[in-house]
């Protein structure tokens, strides 16, 4: 098995195409492992991993923890609300204190863009970015790529739509970097206020019309409106958003071909996606969650220090 070109997973923009292929191949192996009756392997025995979550999370935190435990790593969990961060401690002090307890790898989610990058310059452990503000969420993009490939084959030359709050979504940015790198055609769709100006310079197209976008797409990755990151009103109301950009069954049934539906969660049912779409045969949302564990196992395994 080869090795990655990097010691950390800070963002898709720092990965090569070969890194991404290696992660995909390794994830396929671990997907087979976690479908065995005995899901646990000893690969990361004696490796200690700290999951540092300075921002809320359900899926990503559980997914990392399961991935770590299935690789037999020792795991410590930290969440900001229950920590000394609220007593005024700096990020570096918090992390250095944790590392002095002999932690090898850090999985970190943080509300500020660049926080994992900053840490990687100051500490020795391998760092995996589990989402930094509105910047990147690399492991989500990799599990999305894995799930798409499973469904439609090699994404190169395929039409992938990303729909919703592109401006505030780290999933959107990591998906764009990843899909463009792997040769997919990427089209963004959402209200003009939620799509940054000049985003075409990243190699994507923009279409403000949902029906036309879905008609074009092989796969549609639908994103939530990140209300907690919006400090002004970008559109009049959720009801209006849903009317123009909500994906519902009637709309999908009016198309000429079947689109694969994805969503990273958490879903706001009835806003960006209707229940009859989320729960339909076209949706691979729960496969994304399942694949998330295998992809994270692959990443942890490939990054982990080799102890002799
Ligand atoms: C995403 C995130 O946290 O960026 N969720 C996730 O990790 N599955 C998307 C979101 O919050 O909308």
PDB file of N, CA, C and O and ligand atoms in Angstrom, residues 53 55-61 109 130-133 136-137 139-140 143-144 168-172 222-226 228-229 263-268 272 289 296, ligand 1:
ATOM      1  N   UNK A  53     -13.700  18.738  19.734  1.00  0.00           N
ATOM      2  CA  UNK A  53     -14.828  19.370  19.044  1.00  0.00           C
ATOM      3  C   UNK A  53     -15.184  20.688  19.708  1.00  0.00           C
ATOM      4  O   UNK A  53     -15.800  20.716  20.762  1.00  0.00           O
ATOM      5  N   UNK A  55     -16.989  22.831  18.220  1.00  0.00           N
ATOM      6  CA  UNK A  55     -18.268  23.223  17.612  1.00  0.00           C
ATOM      7  C   UNK A  55     -19.138  21.977  17.600  1.00  0.00           C
ATOM      8  O   UNK A  55     -18.620  20.862  17.520  1.00  0.00           O
ATOM      9  N   UNK A  56     -20.471  22.158  17.632  1.00  0.00           N
ATOM     10  CA  UNK A  56     -21.382  21.011  17.723  1.00  0.00           C
ATOM     11  C   UNK A  56     -21.237  20.041  16.564  1.00  0.00           C
ATOM     12  O   UNK A  56     -20.919  20.440  15.447  1.00  0.00           O
ATOM     13  N   UNK A  57     -21.528  18.801  16.853  1.00  0.00           N
ATOM     14  CA  UNK A  57     -21.490  17.778  15.809  1.00  0.00           C
ATOM     15  C   UNK A  57     -22.186  16.521  16.315  1.00  0.00           C
ATOM     16  O   UNK A  57     -22.087  16.197  17.499  1.00  0.00           O
ATOM     17  N   UNK A  58     -22.879  15.827  15.442  1.00  0.00           N
ATOM     18  CA  UNK A  58     -23.433  14.521  15.809  1.00  0.00           C
ATOM     19  C   UNK A  58     -22.747  13.473  14.950  1.00  0.00           C
ATOM     20  O   UNK A  58     -21.924  12.699  15.412  1.00  0.00           O
ATOM     21  N   UNK A  59     -23.087  13.485  13.656  1.00  0.00           N
ATOM     22  CA  UNK A  59     -22.602  12.474  12.719  1.00  0.00           C
ATOM     23  C   UNK A  59     -21.083  12.376  12.677  1.00  0.00           C
ATOM     24  O   UNK A  59     -20.515  11.296  12.802  1.00  0.00           O
ATOM     25  N   UNK A  60     -20.434  13.525  12.472  1.00  0.00           N
ATOM     26  CA  UNK A  60     -18.988  13.500  12.247  1.00  0.00           C
ATOM     27  C   UNK A  60     -18.257  12.977  13.486  1.00  0.00           C
ATOM     28  O   UNK A  60     -17.336  12.170  13.391  1.00  0.00           O
ATOM     29  N   UNK A  61     -18.690  13.402  14.658  1.00  0.00           N
ATOM     30  CA  UNK A  61     -18.027  12.984  15.897  1.00  0.00           C
ATOM     31  C   UNK A  61     -18.195  11.480  16.129  1.00  0.00           C
ATOM     32  O   UNK A  61     -17.237  10.761  16.416  1.00  0.00           O
ATOM     33  N   UNK A 109     -12.671  19.836  15.147  1.00  0.00           N
ATOM     34  CA  UNK A 109     -13.672  20.716  14.526  1.00  0.00           C
ATOM     35  C   UNK A 109     -13.626  22.040  15.263  1.00  0.00           C
ATOM     36  O   UNK A 109     -13.585  22.072  16.503  1.00  0.00           O
ATOM     37  N   UNK A 130     -11.946  18.271  10.947  1.00  0.00           N
ATOM     38  CA  UNK A 130     -13.316  17.730  10.896  1.00  0.00           C
ATOM     39  C   UNK A 130     -14.310  18.864  10.647  1.00  0.00           C
ATOM     40  O   UNK A 130     -15.482  18.778  11.025  1.00  0.00           O
ATOM     41  N   UNK A 131     -13.832  19.955  10.026  1.00  0.00           N
ATOM     42  CA  UNK A 131     -14.688  21.112   9.734  1.00  0.00           C
ATOM     43  C   UNK A 131     -14.152  22.336  10.426  1.00  0.00           C
ATOM     44  O   UNK A 131     -14.110  22.373  11.659  1.00  0.00           O
ATOM     45  N   UNK A 132     -13.675  23.344   9.641  1.00  0.00           N
ATOM     46  CA  UNK A 132     -13.221  24.601  10.259  1.00  0.00           C
ATOM     47  C   UNK A 132     -14.027  25.773   9.689  1.00  0.00           C
ATOM     48  O   UNK A 132     -13.801  26.213   8.574  1.00  0.00           O
ATOM     49  N   UNK A 133     -14.955  26.249  10.487  1.00  0.00           N
ATOM     50  CA  UNK A 133     -15.798  27.388  10.103  1.00  0.00           C
ATOM     51  C   UNK A 133     -16.430  27.183   8.746  1.00  0.00           C
ATOM     52  O   UNK A 133     -16.961  26.111   8.450  1.00  0.00           O
ATOM     53  N   UNK A 136     -13.217  24.416   5.189  1.00  0.00           N
ATOM     54  CA  UNK A 136     -13.202  23.078   4.570  1.00  0.00           C
ATOM     55  C   UNK A 136     -13.729  22.002   5.515  1.00  0.00           C
ATOM     56  O   UNK A 136     -13.717  22.155   6.751  1.00  0.00           O
ATOM     57  N   UNK A 137     -14.178  20.921   4.934  1.00  0.00           N
ATOM     58  CA  UNK A 137     -14.609  19.735   5.674  1.00  0.00           C
ATOM     59  C   UNK A 137     -14.158  18.541   4.821  1.00  0.00           C
ATOM     60  O   UNK A 137     -14.957  17.878   4.176  1.00  0.00           O
ATOM     61  N   UNK A 139     -13.034  15.446   5.159  1.00  0.00           N
ATOM     62  CA  UNK A 139     -13.472  14.039   5.254  1.00  0.00           C
ATOM     63  C   UNK A 139     -14.890  13.877   4.712  1.00  0.00           C
ATOM     64  O   UNK A 139     -15.244  12.831   4.183  1.00  0.00           O
ATOM     65  N   UNK A 140     -15.701  14.932   4.812  1.00  0.00           N
ATOM     66  CA  UNK A 140     -17.058  14.863   4.234  1.00  0.00           C
ATOM     67  C   UNK A 140     -16.965  14.785   2.707  1.00  0.00           C
ATOM     68  O   UNK A 140     -17.649  13.985   2.077  1.00  0.00           O
ATOM     69  N   UNK A 143     -15.911  11.292   1.727  1.00  0.00           N
ATOM     70  CA  UNK A 143     -16.968  10.277   1.848  1.00  0.00           C
ATOM     71  C   UNK A 143     -18.054  10.526   0.796  1.00  0.00           C
ATOM     72  O   UNK A 143     -18.677   9.571   0.289  1.00  0.00           O
ATOM     73  N   UNK A 144     -18.249  11.777   0.432  1.00  0.00           N
ATOM     74  CA  UNK A 144     -19.195  12.083  -0.645  1.00  0.00           C
ATOM     75  C   UNK A 144     -18.667  11.521  -1.969  1.00  0.00           C
ATOM     76  O   UNK A 144     -19.418  10.904  -2.732  1.00  0.00           O
ATOM     77  N   UNK A 168     -21.777  29.782   2.795  1.00  0.00           N
ATOM     78  CA  UNK A 168     -21.383  29.483   4.176  1.00  0.00           C
ATOM     79  C   UNK A 168     -21.011  28.017   4.395  1.00  0.00           C
ATOM     80  O   UNK A 168     -20.801  27.610   5.533  1.00  0.00           O
ATOM     81  N   UNK A 169     -21.010  27.230   3.319  1.00  0.00           N
ATOM     82  CA  UNK A 169     -20.848  25.790   3.521  1.00  0.00           C
ATOM     83  C   UNK A 169     -19.435  25.292   3.260  1.00  0.00           C
ATOM     84  O   UNK A 169     -18.920  25.366   2.151  1.00  0.00           O
ATOM     85  N   UNK A 170     -18.818  24.736   4.297  1.00  0.00           N
ATOM     86  CA  UNK A 170     -17.490  24.115   4.133  1.00  0.00           C
ATOM     87  C   UNK A 170     -17.591  22.816   3.335  1.00  0.00           C
ATOM     88  O   UNK A 170     -16.631  22.398   2.701  1.00  0.00           O
ATOM     89  N   UNK A 171     -18.782  22.185   3.402  1.00  0.00           N
ATOM     90  CA  UNK A 171     -18.973  20.965   2.602  1.00  0.00           C
ATOM     91  C   UNK A 171     -18.924  21.333   1.114  1.00  0.00           C
ATOM     92  O   UNK A 171     -18.322  20.630   0.306  1.00  0.00           O
ATOM     93  N   UNK A 172     -19.531  22.462   0.762  1.00  0.00           N
ATOM     94  CA  UNK A 172     -19.526  22.895  -0.640  1.00  0.00           C
ATOM     95  C   UNK A 172     -18.093  23.117  -1.110  1.00  0.00           C
ATOM     96  O   UNK A 172     -17.685  22.590  -2.143  1.00  0.00           O
ATOM     97  N   UNK A 222     -27.328  18.164  -1.902  1.00  0.00           N
ATOM     98  CA  UNK A 222     -28.192  19.250  -1.419  1.00  0.00           C
ATOM     99  C   UNK A 222     -27.730  19.682  -0.029  1.00  0.00           C
ATOM    100  O   UNK A 222     -27.537  18.844   0.849  1.00  0.00           O
ATOM    101  N   UNK A 223     -27.552  20.993   0.143  1.00  0.00           N
ATOM    102  CA  UNK A 223     -27.005  21.491   1.409  1.00  0.00           C
ATOM    103  C   UNK A 223     -28.027  22.320   2.171  1.00  0.00           C
ATOM    104  O   UNK A 223     -28.895  22.959   1.590  1.00  0.00           O
ATOM    105  N   UNK A 224     -27.844  22.315   3.464  1.00  0.00           N
ATOM    106  CA  UNK A 224     -28.700  23.053   4.393  1.00  0.00           C
ATOM    107  C   UNK A 224     -28.334  24.549   4.358  1.00  0.00           C
ATOM    108  O   UNK A 224     -27.192  24.915   4.065  1.00  0.00           O
ATOM    109  N   UNK A 225     -29.320  25.376   4.712  1.00  0.00           N
ATOM    110  CA  UNK A 225     -29.042  26.806   4.904  1.00  0.00           C
ATOM    111  C   UNK A 225     -28.359  26.957   6.265  1.00  0.00           C
ATOM    112  O   UNK A 225     -28.909  26.543   7.284  1.00  0.00           O
ATOM    113  N   UNK A 226     -27.155  27.533   6.275  1.00  0.00           N
ATOM    114  CA  UNK A 226     -26.374  27.623   7.519  1.00  0.00           C
ATOM    115  C   UNK A 226     -26.796  28.870   8.303  1.00  0.00           C
ATOM    116  O   UNK A 226     -26.019  29.820   8.423  1.00  0.00           O
ATOM    117  N   UNK A 228     -26.967  29.620  11.317  1.00  0.00           N
ATOM    118  CA  UNK A 228     -26.112  30.044  12.438  1.00  0.00           C
ATOM    119  C   UNK A 228     -24.882  30.827  11.986  1.00  0.00           C
ATOM    120  O   UNK A 228     -24.232  31.478  12.797  1.00  0.00           O
ATOM    121  N   UNK A 229     -24.558  30.767  10.691  1.00  0.00           N
ATOM    122  CA  UNK A 229     -23.395  31.521  10.199  1.00  0.00           C
ATOM    123  C   UNK A 229     -23.821  32.770   9.421  1.00  0.00           C
ATOM    124  O   UNK A 229     -22.995  33.467   8.866  1.00  0.00           O
ATOM    125  N   UNK A 263     -27.080  14.324   0.656  1.00  0.00           N
ATOM    126  CA  UNK A 263     -27.163  15.418   1.642  1.00  0.00           C
ATOM    127  C   UNK A 263     -26.212  15.044   2.778  1.00  0.00           C
ATOM    128  O   UNK A 263     -26.261  13.916   3.264  1.00  0.00           O
ATOM    129  N   UNK A 264     -25.351  15.995   3.213  1.00  0.00           N
ATOM    130  CA  UNK A 264     -24.404  15.636   4.278  1.00  0.00           C
ATOM    131  C   UNK A 264     -25.049  15.572   5.664  1.00  0.00           C
ATOM    132  O   UNK A 264     -24.418  15.069   6.610  1.00  0.00           O
ATOM    133  N   UNK A 265     -26.281  16.088   5.791  1.00  0.00           N
ATOM    134  CA  UNK A 265     -26.903  16.196   7.101  1.00  0.00           C
ATOM    135  C   UNK A 265     -26.227  17.320   7.882  1.00  0.00           C
ATOM    136  O   UNK A 265     -25.104  17.681   7.574  1.00  0.00           O
ATOM    137  N   UNK A 266     -26.883  17.881   8.872  1.00  0.00           N
ATOM    138  CA  UNK A 266     -28.258  17.605   9.252  1.00  0.00           C
ATOM    139  C   UNK A 266     -29.246  18.206   8.242  1.00  0.00           C
ATOM    140  O   UNK A 266     -29.045  19.314   7.768  1.00  0.00           O
ATOM    141  N   UNK A 267     -30.314  17.439   7.944  1.00  0.00           N
ATOM    142  CA  UNK A 267     -31.308  17.919   6.972  1.00  0.00           C
ATOM    143  C   UNK A 267     -32.338  18.802   7.654  1.00  0.00           C
ATOM    144  O   UNK A 267     -32.713  18.543   8.784  1.00  0.00           O
ATOM    145  N   UNK A 268     -32.780  19.802   6.932  1.00  0.00           N
ATOM    146  CA  UNK A 268     -33.963  20.535   7.379  1.00  0.00           C
ATOM    147  C   UNK A 268     -35.087  20.105   6.451  1.00  0.00           C
ATOM    148  O   UNK A 268     -35.290  20.696   5.383  1.00  0.00           O
ATOM    149  N   UNK A 272     -34.816  22.602   2.364  1.00  0.00           N
ATOM    150  CA  UNK A 272     -34.017  22.333   1.149  1.00  0.00           C
ATOM    151  C   UNK A 272     -34.357  20.988   0.517  1.00  0.00           C
ATOM    152  O   UNK A 272     -34.038  20.740  -0.641  1.00  0.00           O
ATOM    153  N   UNK A 289     -23.568   8.119   5.225  1.00  0.00           N
ATOM    154  CA  UNK A 289     -23.216   7.987   6.645  1.00  0.00           C
ATOM    155  C   UNK A 289     -22.426   6.691   6.865  1.00  0.00           C
ATOM    156  O   UNK A 289     -21.399   6.673   7.543  1.00  0.00           O
ATOM    157  N   UNK A 296     -13.182   7.374   6.970  1.00  0.00           N
ATOM    158  CA  UNK A 296     -12.396   7.920   8.101  1.00  0.00           C
ATOM    159  C   UNK A 296     -11.409   6.879   8.616  1.00  0.00           C
ATOM    160  O   UNK A 296     -10.301   7.217   9.032  1.00  0.00           O
TER     161      UNK A 296
HETATM  162  C1  LIG B   1     -21.922  19.467   7.858  1.00  0.00           C
HETATM  163  C2  LIG B   1     -20.985  20.356   8.644  1.00  0.00           C
HETATM  164  O1  LIG B   1     -20.898  20.276   9.859  1.00  0.00           O
HETATM  165  O2  LIG B   1     -20.331  21.140   7.989  1.00  0.00           O
HETATM  166  N1  LIG B   1     -22.415  18.397   8.567  1.00  0.00           N
HETATM  167  C3  LIG B   1     -21.680  17.254   8.659  1.00  0.00           C
HETATM  168  O3  LIG B   1     -20.516  17.267   9.009  1.00  0.00           O
HETATM  169  N2  LIG B   1     -22.284  16.113   8.307  1.00  0.00           N
HETATM  170  C4  LIG B   1     -22.963  20.208   7.151  1.00  0.00           C
HETATM  171  C5  LIG B   1     -23.862  21.128   7.917  1.00  0.00           C
HETATM  172  O4  LIG B   1     -23.653  21.445   9.078  1.00  0.00           O
HETATM  173  O5  LIG B   1     -24.815  21.563   7.289  1.00  0.00           O
END
